[in-house]
Coordinates of C-alpha atoms in Angstrom, one line a residue:
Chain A
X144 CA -25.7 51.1 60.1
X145 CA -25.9 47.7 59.6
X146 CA -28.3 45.6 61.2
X147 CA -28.0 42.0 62.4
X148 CA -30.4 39.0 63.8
X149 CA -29.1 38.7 67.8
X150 CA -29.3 35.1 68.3
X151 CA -29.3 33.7 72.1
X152 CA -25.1 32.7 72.4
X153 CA -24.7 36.2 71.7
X154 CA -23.8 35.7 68.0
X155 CA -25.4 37.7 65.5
X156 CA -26.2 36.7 61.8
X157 CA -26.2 38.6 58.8
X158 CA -29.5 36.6 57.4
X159 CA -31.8 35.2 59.0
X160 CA -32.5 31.4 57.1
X161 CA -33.9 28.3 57.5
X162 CA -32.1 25.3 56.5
X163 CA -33.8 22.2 55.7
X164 CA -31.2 19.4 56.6
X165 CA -31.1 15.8 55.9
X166 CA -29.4 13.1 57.7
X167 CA -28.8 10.3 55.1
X168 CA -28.4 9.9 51.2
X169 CA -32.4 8.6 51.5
X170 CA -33.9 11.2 52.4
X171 CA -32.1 13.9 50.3
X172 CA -35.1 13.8 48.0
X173 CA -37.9 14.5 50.1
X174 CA -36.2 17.5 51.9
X175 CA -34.9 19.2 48.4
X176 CA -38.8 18.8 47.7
X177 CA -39.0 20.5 51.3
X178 CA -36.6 23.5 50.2
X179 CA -38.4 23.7 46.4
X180 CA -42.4 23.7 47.4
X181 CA -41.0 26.6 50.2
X182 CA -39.6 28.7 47.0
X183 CA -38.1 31.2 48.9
X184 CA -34.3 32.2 48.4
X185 CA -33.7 32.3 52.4
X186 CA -34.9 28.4 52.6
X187 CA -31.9 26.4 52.4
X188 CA -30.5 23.0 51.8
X189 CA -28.1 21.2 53.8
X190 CA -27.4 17.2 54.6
X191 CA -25.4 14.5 55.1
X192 CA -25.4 11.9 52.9
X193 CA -23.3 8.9 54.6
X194 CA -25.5 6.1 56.7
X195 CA -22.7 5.1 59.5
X196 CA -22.3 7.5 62.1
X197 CA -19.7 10.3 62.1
X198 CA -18.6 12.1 64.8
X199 CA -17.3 14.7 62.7
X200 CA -20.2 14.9 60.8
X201 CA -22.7 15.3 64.0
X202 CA -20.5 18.3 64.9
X203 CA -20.6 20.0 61.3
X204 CA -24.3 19.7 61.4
X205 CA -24.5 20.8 65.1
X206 CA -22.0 23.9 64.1
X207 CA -24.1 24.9 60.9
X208 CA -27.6 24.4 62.2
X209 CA -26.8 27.1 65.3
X210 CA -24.9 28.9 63.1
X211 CA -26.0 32.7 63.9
X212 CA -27.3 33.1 59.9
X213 CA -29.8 29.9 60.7
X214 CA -33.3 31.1 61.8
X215 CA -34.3 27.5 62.4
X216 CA -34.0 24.1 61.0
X217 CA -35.9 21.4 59.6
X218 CA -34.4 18.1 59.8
X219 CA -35.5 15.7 57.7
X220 CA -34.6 11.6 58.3
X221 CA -35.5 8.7 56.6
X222 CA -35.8 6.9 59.9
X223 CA -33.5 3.7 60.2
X224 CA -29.6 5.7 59.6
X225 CA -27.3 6.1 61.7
X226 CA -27.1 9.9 62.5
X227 CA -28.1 11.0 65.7
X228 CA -30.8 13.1 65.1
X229 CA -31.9 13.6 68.4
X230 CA -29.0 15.2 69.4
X231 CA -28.5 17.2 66.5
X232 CA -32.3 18.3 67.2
X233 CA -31.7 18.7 71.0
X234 CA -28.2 21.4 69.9
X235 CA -30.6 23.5 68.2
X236 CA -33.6 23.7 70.3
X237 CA -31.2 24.4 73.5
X238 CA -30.6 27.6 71.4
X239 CA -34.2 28.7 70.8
X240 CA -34.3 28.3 67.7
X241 CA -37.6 26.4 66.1
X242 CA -36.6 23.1 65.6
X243 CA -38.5 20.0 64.1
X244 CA -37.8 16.3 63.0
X245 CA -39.5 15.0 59.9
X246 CA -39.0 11.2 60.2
X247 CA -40.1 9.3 56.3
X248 CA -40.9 6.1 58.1
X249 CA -43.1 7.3 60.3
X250 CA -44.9 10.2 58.5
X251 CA -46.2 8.0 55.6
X252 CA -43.6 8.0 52.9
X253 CA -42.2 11.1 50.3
X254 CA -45.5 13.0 49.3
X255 CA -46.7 13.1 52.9
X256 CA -43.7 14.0 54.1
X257 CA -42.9 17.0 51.6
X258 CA -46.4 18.3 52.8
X259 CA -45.7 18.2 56.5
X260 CA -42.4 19.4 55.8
X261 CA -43.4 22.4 53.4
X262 CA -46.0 22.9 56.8
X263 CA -43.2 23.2 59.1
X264 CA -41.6 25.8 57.0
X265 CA -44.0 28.0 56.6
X266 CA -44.4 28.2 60.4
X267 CA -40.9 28.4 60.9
X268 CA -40.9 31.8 58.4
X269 CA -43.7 33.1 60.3
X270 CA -41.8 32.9 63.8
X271 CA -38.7 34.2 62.2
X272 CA -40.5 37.5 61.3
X273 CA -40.0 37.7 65.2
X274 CA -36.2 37.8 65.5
X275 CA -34.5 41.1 67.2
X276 CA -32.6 42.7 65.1
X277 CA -29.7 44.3 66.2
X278 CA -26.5 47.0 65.2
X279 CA -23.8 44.4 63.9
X280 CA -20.2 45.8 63.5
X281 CA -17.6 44.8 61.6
X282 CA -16.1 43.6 65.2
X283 CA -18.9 41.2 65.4
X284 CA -18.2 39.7 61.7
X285 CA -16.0 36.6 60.5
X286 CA -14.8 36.7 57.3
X287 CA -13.3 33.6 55.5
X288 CA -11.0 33.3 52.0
X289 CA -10.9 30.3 50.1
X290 CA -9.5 29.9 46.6
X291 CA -10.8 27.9 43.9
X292 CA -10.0 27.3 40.0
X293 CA -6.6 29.0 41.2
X294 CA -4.2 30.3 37.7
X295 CA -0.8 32.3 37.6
X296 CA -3.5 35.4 38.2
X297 CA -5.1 34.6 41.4
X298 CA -1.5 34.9 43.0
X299 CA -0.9 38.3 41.6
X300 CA -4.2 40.3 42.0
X301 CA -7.6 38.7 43.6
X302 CA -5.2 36.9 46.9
X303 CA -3.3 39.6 48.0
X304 CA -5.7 42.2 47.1
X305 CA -7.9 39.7 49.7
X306 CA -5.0 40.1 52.1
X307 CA -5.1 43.5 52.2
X308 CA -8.7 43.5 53.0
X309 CA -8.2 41.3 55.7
X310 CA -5.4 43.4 56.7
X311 CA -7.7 45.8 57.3
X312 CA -10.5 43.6 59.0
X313 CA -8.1 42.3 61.1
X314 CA -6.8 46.4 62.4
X315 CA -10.9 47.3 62.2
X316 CA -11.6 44.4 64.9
X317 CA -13.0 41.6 62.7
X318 CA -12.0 37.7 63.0
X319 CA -10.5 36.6 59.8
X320 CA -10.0 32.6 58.8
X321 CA -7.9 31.4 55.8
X322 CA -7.7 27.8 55.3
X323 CA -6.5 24.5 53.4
X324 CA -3.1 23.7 54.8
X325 CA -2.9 21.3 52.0
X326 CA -2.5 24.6 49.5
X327 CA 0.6 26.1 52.2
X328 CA 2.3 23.2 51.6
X329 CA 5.9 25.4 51.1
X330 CA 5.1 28.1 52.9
X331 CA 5.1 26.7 56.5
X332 CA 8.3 28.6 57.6
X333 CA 7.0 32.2 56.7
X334 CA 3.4 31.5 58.0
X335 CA 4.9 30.3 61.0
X336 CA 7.1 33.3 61.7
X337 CA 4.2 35.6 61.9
X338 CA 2.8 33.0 65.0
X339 CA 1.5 34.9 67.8
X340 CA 3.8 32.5 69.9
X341 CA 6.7 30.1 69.1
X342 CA 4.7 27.5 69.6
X343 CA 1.6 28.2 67.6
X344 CA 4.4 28.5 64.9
X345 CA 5.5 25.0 65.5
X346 CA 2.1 23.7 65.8
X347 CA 1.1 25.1 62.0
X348 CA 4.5 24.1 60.9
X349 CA 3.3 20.1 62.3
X350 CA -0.6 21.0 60.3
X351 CA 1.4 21.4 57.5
X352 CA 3.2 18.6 57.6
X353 CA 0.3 16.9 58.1
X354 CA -1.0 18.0 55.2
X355 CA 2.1 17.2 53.1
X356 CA 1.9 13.5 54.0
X357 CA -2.5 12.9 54.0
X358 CA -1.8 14.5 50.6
X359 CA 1.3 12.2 49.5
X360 CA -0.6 8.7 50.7
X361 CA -4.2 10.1 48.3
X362 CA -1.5 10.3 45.6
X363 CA -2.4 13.9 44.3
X364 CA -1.8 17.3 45.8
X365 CA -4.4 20.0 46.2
X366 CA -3.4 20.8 42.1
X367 CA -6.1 20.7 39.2
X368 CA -5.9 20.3 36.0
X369 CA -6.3 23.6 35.2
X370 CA -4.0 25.6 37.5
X371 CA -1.4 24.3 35.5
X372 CA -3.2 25.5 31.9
X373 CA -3.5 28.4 34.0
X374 CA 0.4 28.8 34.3
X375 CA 0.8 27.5 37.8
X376 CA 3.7 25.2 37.3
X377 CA 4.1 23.8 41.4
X378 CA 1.8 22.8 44.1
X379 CA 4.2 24.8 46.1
X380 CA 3.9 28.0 43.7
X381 CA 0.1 27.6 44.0
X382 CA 0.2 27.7 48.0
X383 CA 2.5 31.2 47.6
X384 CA -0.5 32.5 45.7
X385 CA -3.1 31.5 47.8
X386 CA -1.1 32.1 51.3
X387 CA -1.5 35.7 50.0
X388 CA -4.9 35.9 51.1
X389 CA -3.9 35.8 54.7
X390 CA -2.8 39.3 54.4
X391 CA -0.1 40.3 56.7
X392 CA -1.5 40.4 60.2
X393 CA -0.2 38.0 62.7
X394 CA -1.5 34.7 62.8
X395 CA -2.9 34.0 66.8
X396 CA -4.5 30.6 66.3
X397 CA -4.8 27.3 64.1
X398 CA -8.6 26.3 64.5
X399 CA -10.1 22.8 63.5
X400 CA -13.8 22.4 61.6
X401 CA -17.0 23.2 64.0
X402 CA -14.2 25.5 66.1
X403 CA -15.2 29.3 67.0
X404 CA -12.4 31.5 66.6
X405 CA -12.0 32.5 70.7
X406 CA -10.4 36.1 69.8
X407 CA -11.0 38.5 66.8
X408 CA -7.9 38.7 64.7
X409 CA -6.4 36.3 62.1
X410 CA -7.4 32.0 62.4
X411 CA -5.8 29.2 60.0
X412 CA -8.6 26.5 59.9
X413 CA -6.5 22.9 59.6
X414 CA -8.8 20.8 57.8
X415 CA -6.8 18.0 57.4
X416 CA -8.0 14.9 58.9
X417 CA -6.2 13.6 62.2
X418 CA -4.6 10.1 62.2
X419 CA -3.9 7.5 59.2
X420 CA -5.9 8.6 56.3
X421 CA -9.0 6.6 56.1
X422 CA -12.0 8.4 54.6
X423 CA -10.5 9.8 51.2
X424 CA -9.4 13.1 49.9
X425 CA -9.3 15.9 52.8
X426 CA -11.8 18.1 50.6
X427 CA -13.4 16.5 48.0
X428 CA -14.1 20.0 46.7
X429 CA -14.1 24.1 47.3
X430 CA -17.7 23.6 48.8
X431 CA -16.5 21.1 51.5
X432 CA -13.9 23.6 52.9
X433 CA -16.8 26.6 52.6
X434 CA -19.3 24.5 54.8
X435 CA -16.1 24.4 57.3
X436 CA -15.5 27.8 57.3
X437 CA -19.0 28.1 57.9
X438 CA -18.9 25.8 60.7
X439 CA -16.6 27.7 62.5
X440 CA -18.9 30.6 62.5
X441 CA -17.7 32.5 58.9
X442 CA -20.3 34.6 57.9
X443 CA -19.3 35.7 54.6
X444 CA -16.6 33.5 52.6
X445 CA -14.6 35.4 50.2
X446 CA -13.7 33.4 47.0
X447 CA -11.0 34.1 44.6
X448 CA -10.8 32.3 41.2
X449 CA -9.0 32.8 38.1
X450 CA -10.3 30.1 35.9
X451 CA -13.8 31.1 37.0
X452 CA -15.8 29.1 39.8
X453 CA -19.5 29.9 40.0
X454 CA -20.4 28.2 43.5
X455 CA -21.6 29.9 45.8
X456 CA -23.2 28.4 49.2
X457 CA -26.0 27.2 51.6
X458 CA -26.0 29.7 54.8
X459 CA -23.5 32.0 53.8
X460 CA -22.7 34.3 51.3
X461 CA -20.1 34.0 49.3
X462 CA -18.5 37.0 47.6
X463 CA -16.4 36.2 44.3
X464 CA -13.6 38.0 43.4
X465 CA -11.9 37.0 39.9
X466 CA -8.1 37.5 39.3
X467 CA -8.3 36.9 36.1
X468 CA -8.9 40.3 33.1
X469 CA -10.1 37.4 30.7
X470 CA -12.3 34.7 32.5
X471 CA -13.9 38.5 33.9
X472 CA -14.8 39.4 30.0
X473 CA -15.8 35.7 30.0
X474 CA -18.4 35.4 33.0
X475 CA -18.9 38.8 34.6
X476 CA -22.0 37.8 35.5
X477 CA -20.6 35.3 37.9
X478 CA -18.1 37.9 39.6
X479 CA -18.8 40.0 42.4
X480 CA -15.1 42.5 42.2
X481 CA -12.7 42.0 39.0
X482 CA -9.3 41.6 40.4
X483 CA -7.7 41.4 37.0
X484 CA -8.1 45.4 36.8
X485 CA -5.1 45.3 38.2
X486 CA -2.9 43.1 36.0
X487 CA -3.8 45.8 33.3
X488 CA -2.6 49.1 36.0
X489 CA -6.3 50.1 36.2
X490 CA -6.1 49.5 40.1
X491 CA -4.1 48.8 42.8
X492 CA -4.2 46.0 45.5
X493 CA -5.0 48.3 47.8
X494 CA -7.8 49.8 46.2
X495 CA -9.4 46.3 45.2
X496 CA -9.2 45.7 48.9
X497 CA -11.0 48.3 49.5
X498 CA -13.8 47.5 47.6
X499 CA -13.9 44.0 48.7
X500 CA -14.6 45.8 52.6
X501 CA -17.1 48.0 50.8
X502 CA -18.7 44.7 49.6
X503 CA -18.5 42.6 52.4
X504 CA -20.2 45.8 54.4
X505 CA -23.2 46.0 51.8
X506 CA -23.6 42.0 52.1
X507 CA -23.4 41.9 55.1
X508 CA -26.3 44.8 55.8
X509 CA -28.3 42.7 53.6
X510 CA -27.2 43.6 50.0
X511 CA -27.3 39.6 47.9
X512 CA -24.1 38.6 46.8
X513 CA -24.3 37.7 43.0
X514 CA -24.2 33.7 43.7
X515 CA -27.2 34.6 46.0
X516 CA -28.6 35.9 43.2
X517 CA -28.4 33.5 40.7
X518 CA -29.7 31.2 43.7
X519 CA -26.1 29.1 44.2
X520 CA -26.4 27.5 47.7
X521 CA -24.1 24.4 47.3
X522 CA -23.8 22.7 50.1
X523 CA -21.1 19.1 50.5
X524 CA -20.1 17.2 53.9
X525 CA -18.5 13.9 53.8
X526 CA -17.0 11.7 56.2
X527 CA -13.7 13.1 58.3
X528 CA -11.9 12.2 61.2
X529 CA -10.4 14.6 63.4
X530 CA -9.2 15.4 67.4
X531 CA -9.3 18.0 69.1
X532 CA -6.5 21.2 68.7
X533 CA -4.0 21.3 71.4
X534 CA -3.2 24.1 74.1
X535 CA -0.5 25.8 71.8
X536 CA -2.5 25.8 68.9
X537 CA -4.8 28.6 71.0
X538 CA -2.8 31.3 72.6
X539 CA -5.5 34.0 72.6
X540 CA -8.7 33.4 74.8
X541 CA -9.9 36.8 74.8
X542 CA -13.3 37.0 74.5
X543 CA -15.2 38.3 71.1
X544 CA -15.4 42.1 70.7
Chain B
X284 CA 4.9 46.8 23.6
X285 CA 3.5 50.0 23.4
X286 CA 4.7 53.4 24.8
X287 CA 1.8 53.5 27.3
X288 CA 1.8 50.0 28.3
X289 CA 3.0 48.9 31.2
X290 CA 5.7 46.3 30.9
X291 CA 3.9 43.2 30.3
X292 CA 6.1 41.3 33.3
X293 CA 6.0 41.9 36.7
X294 CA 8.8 40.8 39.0
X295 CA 7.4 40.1 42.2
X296 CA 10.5 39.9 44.5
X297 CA 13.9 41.4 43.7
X298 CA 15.4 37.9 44.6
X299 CA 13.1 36.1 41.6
X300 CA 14.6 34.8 39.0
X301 CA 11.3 34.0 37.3
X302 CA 8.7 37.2 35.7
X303 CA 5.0 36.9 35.9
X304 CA 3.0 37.9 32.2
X305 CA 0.6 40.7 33.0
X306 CA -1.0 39.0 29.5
X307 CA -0.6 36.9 26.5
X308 CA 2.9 37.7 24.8
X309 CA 3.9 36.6 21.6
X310 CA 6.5 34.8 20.2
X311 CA 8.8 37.3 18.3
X312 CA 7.6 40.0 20.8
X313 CA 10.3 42.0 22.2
X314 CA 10.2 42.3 25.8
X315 CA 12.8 44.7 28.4
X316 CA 13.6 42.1 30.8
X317 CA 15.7 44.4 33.5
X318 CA 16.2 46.8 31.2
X319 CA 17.9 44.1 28.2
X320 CA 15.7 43.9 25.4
X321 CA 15.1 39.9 25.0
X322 CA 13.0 38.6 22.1
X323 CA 10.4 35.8 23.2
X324 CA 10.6 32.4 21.8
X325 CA 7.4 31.2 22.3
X326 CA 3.9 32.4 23.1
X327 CA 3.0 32.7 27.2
X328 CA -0.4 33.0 28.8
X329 CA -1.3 35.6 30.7
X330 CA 0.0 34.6 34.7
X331 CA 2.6 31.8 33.0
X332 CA 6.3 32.7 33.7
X333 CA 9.0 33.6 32.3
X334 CA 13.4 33.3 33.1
X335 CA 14.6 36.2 34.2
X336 CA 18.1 35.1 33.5
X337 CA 19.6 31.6 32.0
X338 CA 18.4 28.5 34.3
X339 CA 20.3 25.7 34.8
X340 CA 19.0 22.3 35.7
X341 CA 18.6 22.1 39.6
X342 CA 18.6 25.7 39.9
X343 CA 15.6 26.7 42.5
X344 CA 12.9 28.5 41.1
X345 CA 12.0 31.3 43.2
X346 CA 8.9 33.6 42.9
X347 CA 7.4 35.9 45.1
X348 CA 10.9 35.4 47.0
X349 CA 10.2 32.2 47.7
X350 CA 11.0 28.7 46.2
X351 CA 8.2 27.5 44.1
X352 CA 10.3 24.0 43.2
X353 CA 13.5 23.7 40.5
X354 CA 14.6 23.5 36.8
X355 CA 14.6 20.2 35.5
X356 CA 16.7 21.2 31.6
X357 CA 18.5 24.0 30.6
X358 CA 16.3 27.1 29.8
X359 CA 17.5 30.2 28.6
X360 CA 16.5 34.1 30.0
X361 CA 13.2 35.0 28.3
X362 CA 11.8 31.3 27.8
X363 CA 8.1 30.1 29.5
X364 CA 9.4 28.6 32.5
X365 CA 6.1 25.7 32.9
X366 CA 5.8 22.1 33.5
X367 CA 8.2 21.2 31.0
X368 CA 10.9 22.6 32.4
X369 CA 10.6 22.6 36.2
X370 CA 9.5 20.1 38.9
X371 CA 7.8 20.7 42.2
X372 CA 10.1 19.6 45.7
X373 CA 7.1 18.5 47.3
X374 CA 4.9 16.1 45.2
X375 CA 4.0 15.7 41.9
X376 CA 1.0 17.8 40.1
X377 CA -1.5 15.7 37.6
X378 CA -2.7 16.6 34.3
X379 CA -6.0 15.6 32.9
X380 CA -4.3 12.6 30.8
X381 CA -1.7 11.1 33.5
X382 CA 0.0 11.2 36.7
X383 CA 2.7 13.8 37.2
X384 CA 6.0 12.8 37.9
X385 CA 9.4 14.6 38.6
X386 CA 8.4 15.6 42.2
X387 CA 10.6 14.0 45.0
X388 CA 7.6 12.3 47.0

């Protein structure tokens, strides 16, 4: 049996960590000190690094620091930026958790600061100890998919062997989001025919195209370098590999970053931007669209790659699962399930998913993912703009399992 | 290709007209492609594509049943089927060195 930390919204987490979070560029240094002097693989670091004020970015912040794998949070602020960090402080403490605001200005400058800080830690660890911990099911799990360092492989082994698993999440109870309508670019009509309602299907049809014209205006698609050494020729023949993920389980709602999945079942996460573009690229990287999924409650992401990523991230563990027979000889070290197996007939989709759900249930009782391991806990937010989903995009308001 | 090999292509939808490598072939290699032995004319990376039967230009690629974009030259059953050959119908990919170009937007 697996057990969980119950947290007071009725979540539960899979670890129990403390994130040490900083509000502006400026005080980045002092908190990684923080996180470093604490040397202890469940103290993590997360932060913002713009000084205007985001709304976007108060939310992810909010999302992540009460997310049911945080144990409590350190915030750490230079003093004069714009972030509100009294009511990012105020979200946490309404949830119980241990909450504290180191402000650089007022504390005395860096050295005093780590020391305070590396303080408030230790506390913090010593009240976590005090957590309940609780049965958690696979009901009570999200699991999220992203892609990253995609080749012709990742569409023929790790992303539908990931959509089998979540196949069989989704039938065992689970909440499942995939993500990055900027990669379905192509496949809008098939992902909308398996829309729990005609007009969730045209809602993720309008994401898409969306997507299609945020991506057009930047000038490049969600398409590296190196899916095309990889044999990926289109960005369209890249989205039918990584739509593959998704399984086939019908889709019941399109969710937006910091946004709780309402139901279990199966969630596309739009994370492009609302209105004209006007802070950049959508994602700047696979990191900023894991800190999303994490927002919106994911507490495990799956990552398939077939040119070989190595990320992992801060608050949740990321499970890597490599498409590709020869980046595996390359990097095994760096790969949680090898995917390629079956390129070469040594296994079957079905059976890879399989041991991707036997993975994401040892993980998730407490078993460190291998990025854990080797002590990956990337972390990226930028500036984003978005509003609210609509009614149609939320057809399901059952209440979690 | 040996006896106990698989066959090193995989089509993933009867309705393709593009194969998947399940590894590196080799120019010269002879591959069964639907049954008619076709000799490869160049070598192709392990998830690259091949034609499944002679392409035309404007003929739409489609893989996994679906259409991944369209031929932009003539290319014959057997022949890497890549960025050379065919264009996206959505936007144009980069490469390290420049700006892709081809793609309708």
């Amino acid at each position: 049996m697996m057990l969980g930390y119950q947290r007071s919204d009725g979540r539960k987490g899979i670890r129990n960590v403390i994130v040490v979070a900083y509000l502006v560029e400026c005080a980045h240094h002092v908190a990684r000190r923080i996180v470093d002097v604490s040397a202890d693989m469940d103290v993590h670091l997360i932060g913002f690094p713009g000084c205007y004020p985001n709304e976007y970015s108060l939310r992810m912040m909010k999302s992540l620091c009460v997310h049911p794998n945080v144990g409590g949070v350190l915030i750490v602020s230079l003093g004069c930026e714009g972030f509100n960090r009294e009511g990012l402080q105020a979200a946490v403490a309404v949830t119980g958790r241990p909450v504290d605001t180191l402000v650089i200005q007022e504390r005395g400058g860096t050295a005093s600061t780590i020391a305070a800080g590396a303080q408030a830690v230790a506390a913090m660890k010593a009240s976590l100890a005090e957590v309940p911990r609780v049965p958690i099911g696979l009901e009570d799990l999200i699991i999220a998919t992203v892609c990253g360092g995609s080749d012709g492989t990742s569409g023929l082994t790790a992303n539908p062997a990931v959509g089998k698993c979540f196949d069989r999440l989704v039938a065992l109870g689970s909440t499942c989001i995939f993500e990055e309508t900027g990669e379905l670019i192509g496949c809008e009509q098939i992902m909308a025919g398996r829309a729990v309602t005609p007009a969730l299907g045209e809602a993720i049809q309008a994401c898409v195209a969306k997507a299609a014209h945020y991506y057009t205006v930047m000038g490049y698609g969600s398409f590296a370098p190196g899916n095309a050494d990889g044999g990926l020729t289109t960005q369209e023949e890249k989205s039918m590999g990584a739509y593959a993920k998704s399984g086939d389980s019908p889709i019941s709602g399109v969710i937006k970053p910091g946004d709780i999945p309402p139901s279990n079942g199966l969630y596309l996460l739009d994370v492009v931007p609302d209105g004209e573009p006007r802070f950049g690229f959508p994602n700047i990287n696979d990191n900023a669209e894991i800190a999303e999924l994490i927002a919106c409650g994911a507490h495990i992401t799956l990552f398939t790659t077939g040119r070989g990523s190595v990320v992992g991230s801060a608050i949740s563990p990321v499970i890597k699962i490599c498409a590709n027979p020869d980046t595996y000889k390359r990097m095994p070290d760096d790969m949680d399930i090898d995917a390629g197996r079956i390129l070469n007939g040594d296994a079957t989709l079905d059976e890879v998913g399989g041991e991707i759900l036997a993975e994401i249930i040892a993980v998730a009782g407490g078993a460190r993912s291998v990025s854990e391991l080797l002590g990956h806990q990337e972390f990226i937010l930028t500036y984003k703009s978005f509003e609210p989903v609509g009614p149609a995009c939320l057809p399901v308001q059952a209440r979690r399992a | 290709m040996t006896a106990n090999e698989p066959n090193p292509l995989i089509l993933l939808h009867d309705k393709d007209n593009v194969l998947a490598c399940r590894r590196r072939v080799h120019a010269g290699e002879t591959l069964l492609i639907d049954g008619v032995p076709i000799a490869v004319s160049s070598d192709i990376d392990v998830g690259h594509k091949l034609a499944r039967i002679d392409l035309a230009a404007g003929d739409v690629v489609l893989k996994y049943g679906a259409p991944i974009g369209s031929i932009t030259r003539p290319t014959r059953i057997g022949e890497h089927v890549h960025t050379h050959n065919m264009k996206s119908d959505y936007m144009a990919i980069t490469t390290r060195q420049s700006t892709g170009e081809g793609a309708k937007s």
